[in-house]
mmCIF file of C-alpha atoms in Angstrom:
data_model
loop_
_atom_site.group_PDB
_atom_site.id
_atom_site.type_symbol
_atom_site.label_atom_id
_atom_site.label_comp_id
_atom_site.label_asym_id
_atom_site.label_seq_id
_atom_site.Cartn_x
_atom_site.Cartn_y
_atom_site.Cartn_z
ATOM 1 C CA MET K 1 -13.851 -10.185 23.267
ATOM 2 C CA ALA K 2 -16.097 -8.574 21.156
ATOM 3 C CA THR K 3 -18.927 -10.423 18.832
ATOM 4 C CA PRO K 4 -19.045 -11.569 15.430
ATOM 5 C CA ILE K 5 -21.592 -9.005 15.262
ATOM 6 C CA PHE K 6 -19.640 -6.176 16.743
ATOM 7 C CA SER K 7 -16.409 -7.152 15.195
ATOM 8 C CA PHE K 8 -18.246 -7.195 11.331
ATOM 9 C CA PHE K 9 -20.133 -3.957 11.293
ATOM 10 C CA ILE K 10 -16.702 -2.472 12.806
ATOM 11 C CA ILE K 11 -14.679 -4.305 9.847
ATOM 12 C CA LEU K 12 -16.967 -2.964 7.556
ATOM 13 C CA VAL K 13 -17.181 0.824 8.446
ATOM 14 C CA ILE K 14 -13.467 0.851 7.593
ATOM 15 C CA TYR K 15 -14.152 -0.743 3.866
ATOM 16 C CA ILE K 16 -17.325 1.579 3.715
ATOM 17 C CA PHE K 17 -14.494 4.356 4.281
ATOM 18 C CA ASN K 18 -11.395 3.052 2.531
ATOM 19 C CA VAL K 19 -13.549 2.381 -0.750
ATOM 20 C CA VAL K 20 -15.094 6.137 -0.241
ATOM 21 C CA GLY K 21 -11.843 7.891 0.806
ATOM 22 C CA ASN K 22 -9.945 6.312 -1.673
ATOM 23 C CA SER K 23 -12.305 6.410 -4.756
ATOM 24 C CA LEU K 24 -13.224 9.994 -3.597
ATOM 25 C CA THR K 25 -9.464 10.895 -4.044
ATOM 26 C CA ILE K 26 -9.856 9.047 -8.119
ATOM 27 C CA VAL K 27 -12.519 11.488 -8.565
ATOM 28 C CA ILE K 28 -11.345 13.982 -7.759
ATOM 29 C CA ILE K 29 -8.092 13.558 -9.683
ATOM 30 C CA ARG K 30 -10.002 12.344 -13.074
ATOM 31 C CA MET K 31 -12.004 15.346 -12.391
ATOM 32 C CA ASP K 32 -10.338 18.650 -12.339
ATOM 33 C CA TYR K 33 -7.943 19.070 -14.988
ATOM 34 C CA LYS K 34 -5.488 20.386 -13.250
ATOM 35 C CA LEU K 35 -4.112 17.842 -10.968
ATOM 36 C CA TYR K 36 -3.252 15.918 -14.332
ATOM 37 C CA LYS K 37 -0.262 16.164 -13.052
ATOM 38 C CA PRO K 38 2.623 12.787 -12.813
ATOM 39 C CA MET K 39 2.873 13.639 -9.230
ATOM 40 C CA TYR K 40 -1.708 13.238 -8.802
ATOM 41 C CA PHE K 41 -1.370 9.920 -11.229
ATOM 42 C CA PHE K 42 1.056 8.326 -9.246
ATOM 43 C CA LEU K 43 -1.053 9.515 -5.668
ATOM 44 C CA GLY K 44 -4.124 7.991 -7.738
ATOM 45 C CA SER K 45 -2.630 5.111 -8.699
ATOM 46 C CA LEU K 46 -2.277 4.746 -5.146
ATOM 47 C CA ALA K 47 -5.677 5.206 -3.859
ATOM 48 C CA CYS K 48 -6.193 2.465 -6.010
ATOM 49 C CA VAL K 49 -3.868 -0.562 -4.623
ATOM 50 C CA ASP K 50 -5.226 0.963 -1.055
ATOM 51 C CA MET K 51 -8.392 -0.229 -2.156
ATOM 52 C CA SER K 52 -7.709 -3.991 -3.379
ATOM 53 C CA LEU K 53 -5.640 -4.417 -0.295
ATOM 54 C CA THR K 54 -7.874 -4.823 1.806
ATOM 55 C CA THR K 55 -10.620 -6.206 -0.333
ATOM 56 C CA VAL K 56 -8.439 -8.682 -0.934
ATOM 57 C CA THR K 57 -8.737 -10.227 2.833
ATOM 58 C CA LEU K 58 -12.116 -7.490 3.750
ATOM 59 C CA PRO K 59 -15.113 -9.232 2.234
ATOM 60 C CA LYS K 60 -13.978 -12.612 3.016
ATOM 61 C CA ALA K 61 -13.158 -11.682 6.800
ATOM 62 C CA MET K 62 -16.305 -10.324 6.990
ATOM 63 C CA SER K 63 -18.008 -13.438 5.528
ATOM 64 C CA ILE K 64 -17.151 -15.404 7.919
ATOM 65 C CA LEU K 65 -17.807 -13.935 10.948
ATOM 66 C CA LEU K 66 -21.539 -13.834 9.855
ATOM 67 C CA SER K 67 -21.170 -17.365 9.196
ATOM 68 C CA SER K 68 -21.461 -20.219 10.852
ATOM 69 C CA LYS K 69 -19.256 -22.299 8.903
ATOM 70 C CA LYS K 70 -15.384 -20.277 9.863
ATOM 71 C CA THR K 71 -13.774 -21.464 6.822
ATOM 72 C CA ILE K 72 -12.309 -21.144 2.826
ATOM 73 C CA CYS K 73 -11.157 -23.834 0.875
ATOM 74 C CA PHE K 74 -7.854 -24.063 0.465
ATOM 75 C CA ALA K 75 -7.426 -23.165 -3.272
ATOM 76 C CA CYS K 76 -9.605 -19.117 -1.929
ATOM 77 C CA CYS K 77 -6.353 -19.353 0.905
ATOM 78 C CA ILE K 78 -4.008 -19.365 -2.097
ATOM 79 C CA THR K 79 -5.516 -17.319 -3.951
ATOM 80 C CA GLN K 80 -5.649 -14.719 -1.606
ATOM 81 C CA MET K 81 -2.476 -15.028 0.157
ATOM 82 C CA TYR K 82 -0.722 -14.061 -3.638
ATOM 83 C CA PHE K 83 -2.960 -11.354 -4.429
ATOM 84 C CA PHE K 84 -2.489 -10.015 -1.413
ATOM 85 C CA LEU K 85 0.772 -10.239 -1.401
ATOM 86 C CA SER K 86 1.333 -9.108 -5.252
ATOM 87 C CA VAL K 87 -0.935 -5.765 -4.657
ATOM 88 C CA GLY K 88 1.148 -5.721 -1.291
ATOM 89 C CA VAL K 89 4.575 -5.722 -3.239
ATOM 90 C CA THR K 90 3.198 -3.450 -5.997
ATOM 91 C CA GLU K 91 2.306 -0.793 -2.746
ATOM 92 C CA SER K 92 6.326 -0.867 -2.141
ATOM 93 C CA PHE K 93 7.387 -0.408 -5.485
ATOM 94 C CA LEU K 94 4.613 1.961 -6.275
ATOM 95 C CA LEU K 95 6.001 4.401 -2.737
ATOM 96 C CA ALA K 96 9.522 3.730 -4.372
ATOM 97 C CA LEU K 97 8.878 5.697 -7.781
ATOM 98 C CA MET K 98 6.408 8.156 -5.640
ATOM 99 C CA SER K 99 9.722 8.828 -4.085
ATOM 100 C CA TYR K 100 11.698 9.670 -7.439
ATOM 101 C CA ASP K 101 9.034 10.842 -8.673
ATOM 102 C CA ARG K 102 9.557 13.974 -6.004
ATOM 103 C CA TYR K 103 13.131 13.556 -5.740
ATOM 104 C CA ASN K 104 12.574 15.120 -10.228
ATOM 105 C CA ALA K 105 10.284 18.377 -8.604
ATOM 106 C CA ILE K 106 12.255 19.030 -6.499
ATOM 107 C CA CYS K 107 15.862 18.249 -7.563
ATOM 108 C CA HIS K 108 15.506 18.668 -11.179
ATOM 109 C CA SER K 109 12.656 21.035 -11.696
ATOM 110 C CA LEU K 110 13.640 22.250 -14.860
ATOM 111 C CA HIS K 111 14.012 19.020 -16.310
ATOM 112 C CA TYR K 112 11.247 17.518 -14.636
ATOM 113 C CA ASN K 113 8.670 17.789 -17.846
ATOM 114 C CA SER K 114 11.093 16.109 -19.819
ATOM 115 C CA ILE K 115 12.066 13.045 -17.825
ATOM 116 C CA ILE K 116 8.984 12.298 -16.028
ATOM 117 C CA THR K 117 6.037 12.232 -19.073
ATOM 118 C CA ASN K 118 3.068 10.963 -19.323
ATOM 119 C CA ARG K 119 4.112 7.530 -21.240
ATOM 120 C CA VAL K 120 7.008 7.086 -18.669
ATOM 121 C CA CYS K 121 3.587 7.990 -16.004
ATOM 122 C CA VAL K 122 1.862 4.745 -17.455
ATOM 123 C CA PHE K 123 4.964 1.951 -18.226
ATOM 124 C CA THR K 124 6.561 3.145 -14.804
ATOM 125 C CA VAL K 125 2.738 1.965 -12.805
ATOM 126 C CA LEU K 126 2.448 -0.620 -15.640
ATOM 127 C CA GLY K 127 5.884 -1.788 -14.410
ATOM 128 C CA CYS K 128 4.525 -2.080 -11.181
ATOM 129 C CA TRP K 129 2.312 -4.015 -10.667
ATOM 130 C CA ILE K 130 3.656 -6.507 -13.215
ATOM 131 C CA SER K 131 6.189 -6.707 -10.310
ATOM 132 C CA GLY K 132 4.131 -7.207 -8.009
ATOM 133 C CA LEU K 133 2.013 -10.269 -9.877
ATOM 134 C CA LEU K 134 5.536 -12.351 -10.890
ATOM 135 C CA SER K 135 7.872 -11.409 -7.959
ATOM 136 C CA VAL K 136 5.510 -13.718 -5.416
ATOM 137 C CA LEU K 137 4.745 -15.654 -7.700
ATOM 138 C CA LEU K 138 6.860 -18.670 -7.264
ATOM 139 C CA PRO K 139 7.364 -18.306 -3.162
ATOM 140 C CA VAL K 140 3.128 -18.566 -3.625
ATOM 141 C CA ILE K 141 2.885 -21.846 -5.854
ATOM 142 C CA LEU K 142 5.846 -23.506 -3.598
ATOM 143 C CA ILE K 143 4.204 -22.563 -0.362
ATOM 144 C CA SER K 144 0.576 -24.507 -2.729
ATOM 145 C CA ARG K 145 3.237 -27.500 -2.551
ATOM 146 C CA LEU K 146 3.605 -28.216 1.329
ATOM 147 C CA THR K 147 2.015 -31.467 2.894
ATOM 148 C CA PHE K 148 -1.081 -29.527 5.862
ATOM 149 C CA CYS K 149 -0.988 -33.020 7.821
ATOM 150 C CA LYS K 150 -1.000 -30.259 11.197
ATOM 151 C CA SER K 151 -4.531 -28.510 12.376
ATOM 152 C CA HIS K 152 -5.723 -26.779 9.290
ATOM 153 C CA ASP K 153 -7.070 -23.248 11.633
ATOM 154 C CA ILE K 154 -5.539 -20.506 10.540
ATOM 155 C CA ASN K 155 -4.490 -17.939 13.174
ATOM 156 C CA HIS K 156 -4.662 -15.360 11.611
ATOM 157 C CA PHE K 157 -7.838 -13.050 9.809
ATOM 158 C CA PHE K 158 -6.259 -13.631 6.348
ATOM 159 C CA CYS K 159 -4.505 -16.205 4.406
ATOM 160 C CA ASP K 160 -0.524 -15.036 5.370
ATOM 161 C CA ILE K 161 2.159 -16.761 4.837
ATOM 162 C CA SER K 162 3.751 -17.619 8.147
ATOM 163 C CA PRO K 163 0.196 -18.621 9.151
ATOM 164 C CA VAL K 164 -0.490 -21.027 6.421
ATOM 165 C CA ILE K 165 3.582 -22.542 6.917
ATOM 166 C CA GLN K 166 3.135 -23.203 10.314
ATOM 167 C CA LEU K 167 0.335 -25.644 9.368
ATOM 168 C CA SER K 168 2.899 -27.375 7.063
ATOM 169 C CA CYS K 169 4.367 -30.864 8.477
ATOM 170 C CA SER K 170 6.465 -30.677 5.245
ATOM 171 C CA THR K 171 10.380 -29.191 5.855
ATOM 172 C CA THR K 172 10.147 -25.606 5.127
ATOM 173 C CA LYS K 173 13.919 -24.044 6.114
ATOM 174 C CA ASN K 174 14.361 -23.683 2.776
ATOM 175 C CA LEU K 175 11.139 -22.410 1.725
ATOM 176 C CA GLU K 176 11.543 -19.782 4.586
ATOM 177 C CA MET K 177 14.840 -18.644 2.943
ATOM 178 C CA PHE K 178 13.894 -18.660 -0.584
ATOM 179 C CA ILE K 179 10.691 -16.277 0.920
ATOM 180 C CA PHE K 180 12.778 -14.291 3.671
ATOM 181 C CA PHE K 181 15.916 -13.331 0.613
ATOM 182 C CA THR K 182 13.155 -12.539 -1.290
ATOM 183 C CA ALA K 183 10.903 -10.260 0.986
ATOM 184 C CA PHE K 184 14.373 -8.728 1.519
ATOM 185 C CA ILE K 185 15.658 -7.443 -1.691
ATOM 186 C CA VAL K 186 11.448 -6.583 -2.616
ATOM 187 C CA THR K 187 11.509 -4.614 0.399
ATOM 188 C CA LEU K 188 14.728 -3.024 1.008
ATOM 189 C CA GLY K 189 15.485 -2.256 -2.620
ATOM 190 C CA THR K 190 12.372 -0.280 -3.410
ATOM 191 C CA PHE K 191 12.985 1.105 0.063
ATOM 192 C CA SER K 192 16.914 2.078 -1.096
ATOM 193 C CA VAL K 193 15.347 4.014 -3.524
ATOM 194 C CA VAL K 194 13.355 5.948 -1.384
ATOM 195 C CA VAL K 195 15.824 6.919 1.162
ATOM 196 C CA LEU K 196 17.843 7.868 -1.234
ATOM 197 C CA SER K 197 15.444 9.965 -3.357
ATOM 198 C CA TYR K 198 15.066 12.004 0.311
ATOM 199 C CA VAL K 199 18.642 12.121 1.049
ATOM 200 C CA LYS K 200 18.959 13.770 -2.412
ATOM 201 C CA ILE K 201 15.284 15.783 -1.413
ATOM 202 C CA VAL K 202 17.028 16.946 1.720
ATOM 203 C CA ILE K 203 20.273 18.076 0.118
ATOM 204 C CA SER K 204 19.086 19.866 -2.374
ATOM 205 C CA ILE K 205 16.107 22.000 0.071
ATOM 206 C CA LEU K 206 18.737 22.806 2.473
ATOM 207 C CA HIS K 207 20.812 24.792 -0.384
ATOM 208 C CA ILE K 208 17.228 26.865 -0.957
ATOM 209 C CA SER K 209 18.308 30.623 -0.209
ATOM 210 C CA THR K 210 14.269 31.742 0.943
ATOM 211 C CA SER K 211 12.635 30.298 4.169
ATOM 212 C CA THR K 212 9.313 30.354 2.232
ATOM 213 C CA GLY K 213 10.535 27.934 -0.800
ATOM 214 C CA LYS K 214 12.179 25.649 2.054
ATOM 215 C CA LYS K 215 8.468 25.527 3.490
ATOM 216 C CA LYS K 216 6.880 25.050 0.047
ATOM 217 C CA ALA K 217 9.505 22.054 -1.109
ATOM 218 C CA PHE K 218 8.525 19.514 2.437
ATOM 219 C CA SER K 219 5.192 20.575 2.382
ATOM 220 C CA THR K 220 5.290 18.708 -1.637
ATOM 221 C CA CYS K 221 6.378 15.632 0.133
ATOM 222 C CA PHE K 222 5.896 15.367 3.856
ATOM 223 C CA SER K 223 2.530 13.637 3.491
ATOM 224 C CA HIS K 224 4.709 10.959 1.412
ATOM 225 C CA LEU K 225 6.953 10.902 3.876
ATOM 226 C CA ILE K 226 4.494 9.963 6.130
ATOM 227 C CA SER K 227 2.867 7.738 4.699
ATOM 228 C CA VAL K 228 6.355 5.260 3.327
ATOM 229 C CA LEU K 229 7.489 5.609 7.111
ATOM 230 C CA LEU K 230 4.781 3.815 8.074
ATOM 231 C CA TYR K 231 4.160 1.194 5.684
ATOM 232 C CA TYR K 232 7.723 -0.142 5.317
ATOM 233 C CA GLY K 233 8.802 0.700 9.681
ATOM 234 C CA THR K 234 5.516 -2.659 9.755
ATOM 235 C CA LEU K 235 6.370 -3.827 6.250
ATOM 236 C CA ILE K 236 10.096 -4.957 6.980
ATOM 237 C CA PHE K 237 9.282 -5.933 10.858
ATOM 238 C CA MET K 238 6.577 -8.275 9.574
ATOM 239 C CA TYR K 239 8.773 -9.886 6.725
ATOM 240 C CA VAL K 240 12.211 -9.240 6.669
ATOM 241 C CA ARG K 241 13.356 -10.832 10.177
ATOM 242 C CA PRO K 242 13.857 -14.903 11.072
ATOM 243 C CA LYS K 243 11.179 -16.629 11.679
ATOM 244 C CA SER K 244 12.202 -17.419 15.434
ATOM 245 C CA LYS K 245 11.039 -13.339 16.407
ATOM 246 C CA SER K 246 8.145 -14.474 14.737
ATOM 247 C CA ASN K 247 5.320 -14.129 16.842
ATOM 248 C CA LEU K 248 1.388 -15.106 15.363
ATOM 249 C CA ASP K 249 -0.870 -12.893 18.308
ATOM 250 C CA ASN K 250 2.452 -9.944 17.535
ATOM 251 C CA ASP K 251 2.005 -10.184 13.851
ATOM 252 C CA LYS K 252 -2.260 -10.007 13.342
ATOM 253 C CA GLN K 253 -1.933 -6.793 14.830
ATOM 254 C CA THR K 254 0.434 -5.527 12.456
ATOM 255 C CA SER K 255 -0.597 -6.672 9.507
ATOM 256 C CA VAL K 256 -3.966 -5.340 10.128
ATOM 257 C CA PHE K 257 -2.138 -1.547 10.654
ATOM 258 C CA TYR K 258 -0.120 -2.145 7.554
ATOM 259 C CA SER K 259 -3.136 -4.135 5.657
ATOM 260 C CA ILE K 260 -6.478 -1.813 7.046
ATOM 261 C CA VAL K 261 -5.187 0.807 9.007
ATOM 262 C CA ILE K 262 -2.534 2.710 6.654
ATOM 263 C CA PRO K 263 -4.299 2.407 3.201
ATOM 264 C CA THR K 264 -7.423 3.245 4.432
ATOM 265 C CA LEU K 265 -5.391 6.457 6.548
ATOM 266 C CA ASN K 266 -3.774 7.152 3.105
ATOM 267 C CA PRO K 267 -6.745 9.221 1.552
ATOM 268 C CA LEU K 268 -6.644 11.803 4.928
ATOM 269 C CA ILE K 269 -2.371 11.839 4.799
ATOM 270 C CA TYR K 270 -2.208 13.133 1.508
ATOM 271 C CA THR K 271 -5.623 15.276 0.834
ATOM 272 C CA LEU K 272 -5.503 16.986 4.455
ATOM 273 C CA ARG K 273 -2.233 18.922 3.282
ATOM 274 C CA ASN K 274 -1.896 18.893 0.176
ATOM 275 C CA ARG K 275 -3.866 22.685 -0.623
ATOM 276 C CA GLU K 276 -4.623 21.501 -4.730
ATOM 277 C CA ILE K 277 -6.573 18.270 -4.133
ATOM 278 C CA LYS K 278 -8.934 20.129 -0.713
ATOM 279 C CA ASN K 279 -9.424 23.191 -3.638
ATOM 280 C CA SER K 280 -10.389 20.237 -5.639
ATOM 281 C CA LEU K 281 -12.280 18.909 -3.129
ATOM 282 C CA LYS K 282 -14.488 21.984 -2.308
ATOM 283 C CA LYS K 283 -15.132 22.787 -6.431
ATOM 284 C CA LEU K 284 -16.604 18.538 -6.418
ATOM 285 C CA PHE K 285 -18.906 19.533 -3.368
ATOM 286 C CA LYS K 286 -20.545 23.036 -5.092
ATOM 287 C CA LYS K 287 -20.867 21.382 -8.405
ATOM 288 C CA LYS K 288 -23.114 19.183 -6.599
ATOM 289 C CA SER K 289 -24.488 22.224 -3.930
ATOM 290 C CA VAL K 290 -25.648 23.732 -7.590
ATOM 291 C CA PHE K 291 -26.953 20.810 -8.959
ATOM 292 C CA PHE K 292 -29.063 19.816 -6.175
ATOM 293 C CA SER K 293 -29.913 23.286 -4.585
#
């Protein structure tokens, strides 16, 4: 078993990599006017969400590893749960929005600029954040009103729904059903938008006559599709299932994947397959090398 100090440095390296990678993505998009497009506006927004997702949990986890008191106050726990869930839901809406953007770019290319305007970009991303903040508010309030008379040891590295509810001695059946249906509507609702968008995209690509055109169309959405499949696969496994299928030890491993690994890998997933971002990155480093020489 890893020592707390070793675990601290592993988490610290991952967190730094996450912040640097996502911050660099935002800086590249902001500094290159050629990237002032809806696709990159949404990508920059996703980078901001990914940083927020890890920032909600990892700093507190690191402080607990270094502290002699492995505790978190109840108000802090509920606050962490609220912001983690709201940012997670925001990412679900944002990934669905990015799928819809790719659908319009490929299937309605001639009208794309009139459909996805700058105003639409700003208000839809703002809508994703508001939806995330509001959709989890009632479930978290209901959880905060539970009575906790069992052990107060949370079997997790942050305050997630299942490990907190399992500590309650209140009747939680109705609450769990409400949370399940909320997660079902949000997760499968946004995932349906993704699926329908990519079905339309695939049909449209198959009608492209040239192999070069097909390859170019697939390359514009391949990275996003990888990110979507990884994120929604783990999210559905975690939240859209009956409590009887829940196992906290397995849940911890799965939550590491969607709350830490995927947000950290997203900058690599999007930049390594995107020629425009790679060119902008090269230009940025060339400017820095000229500046320091």
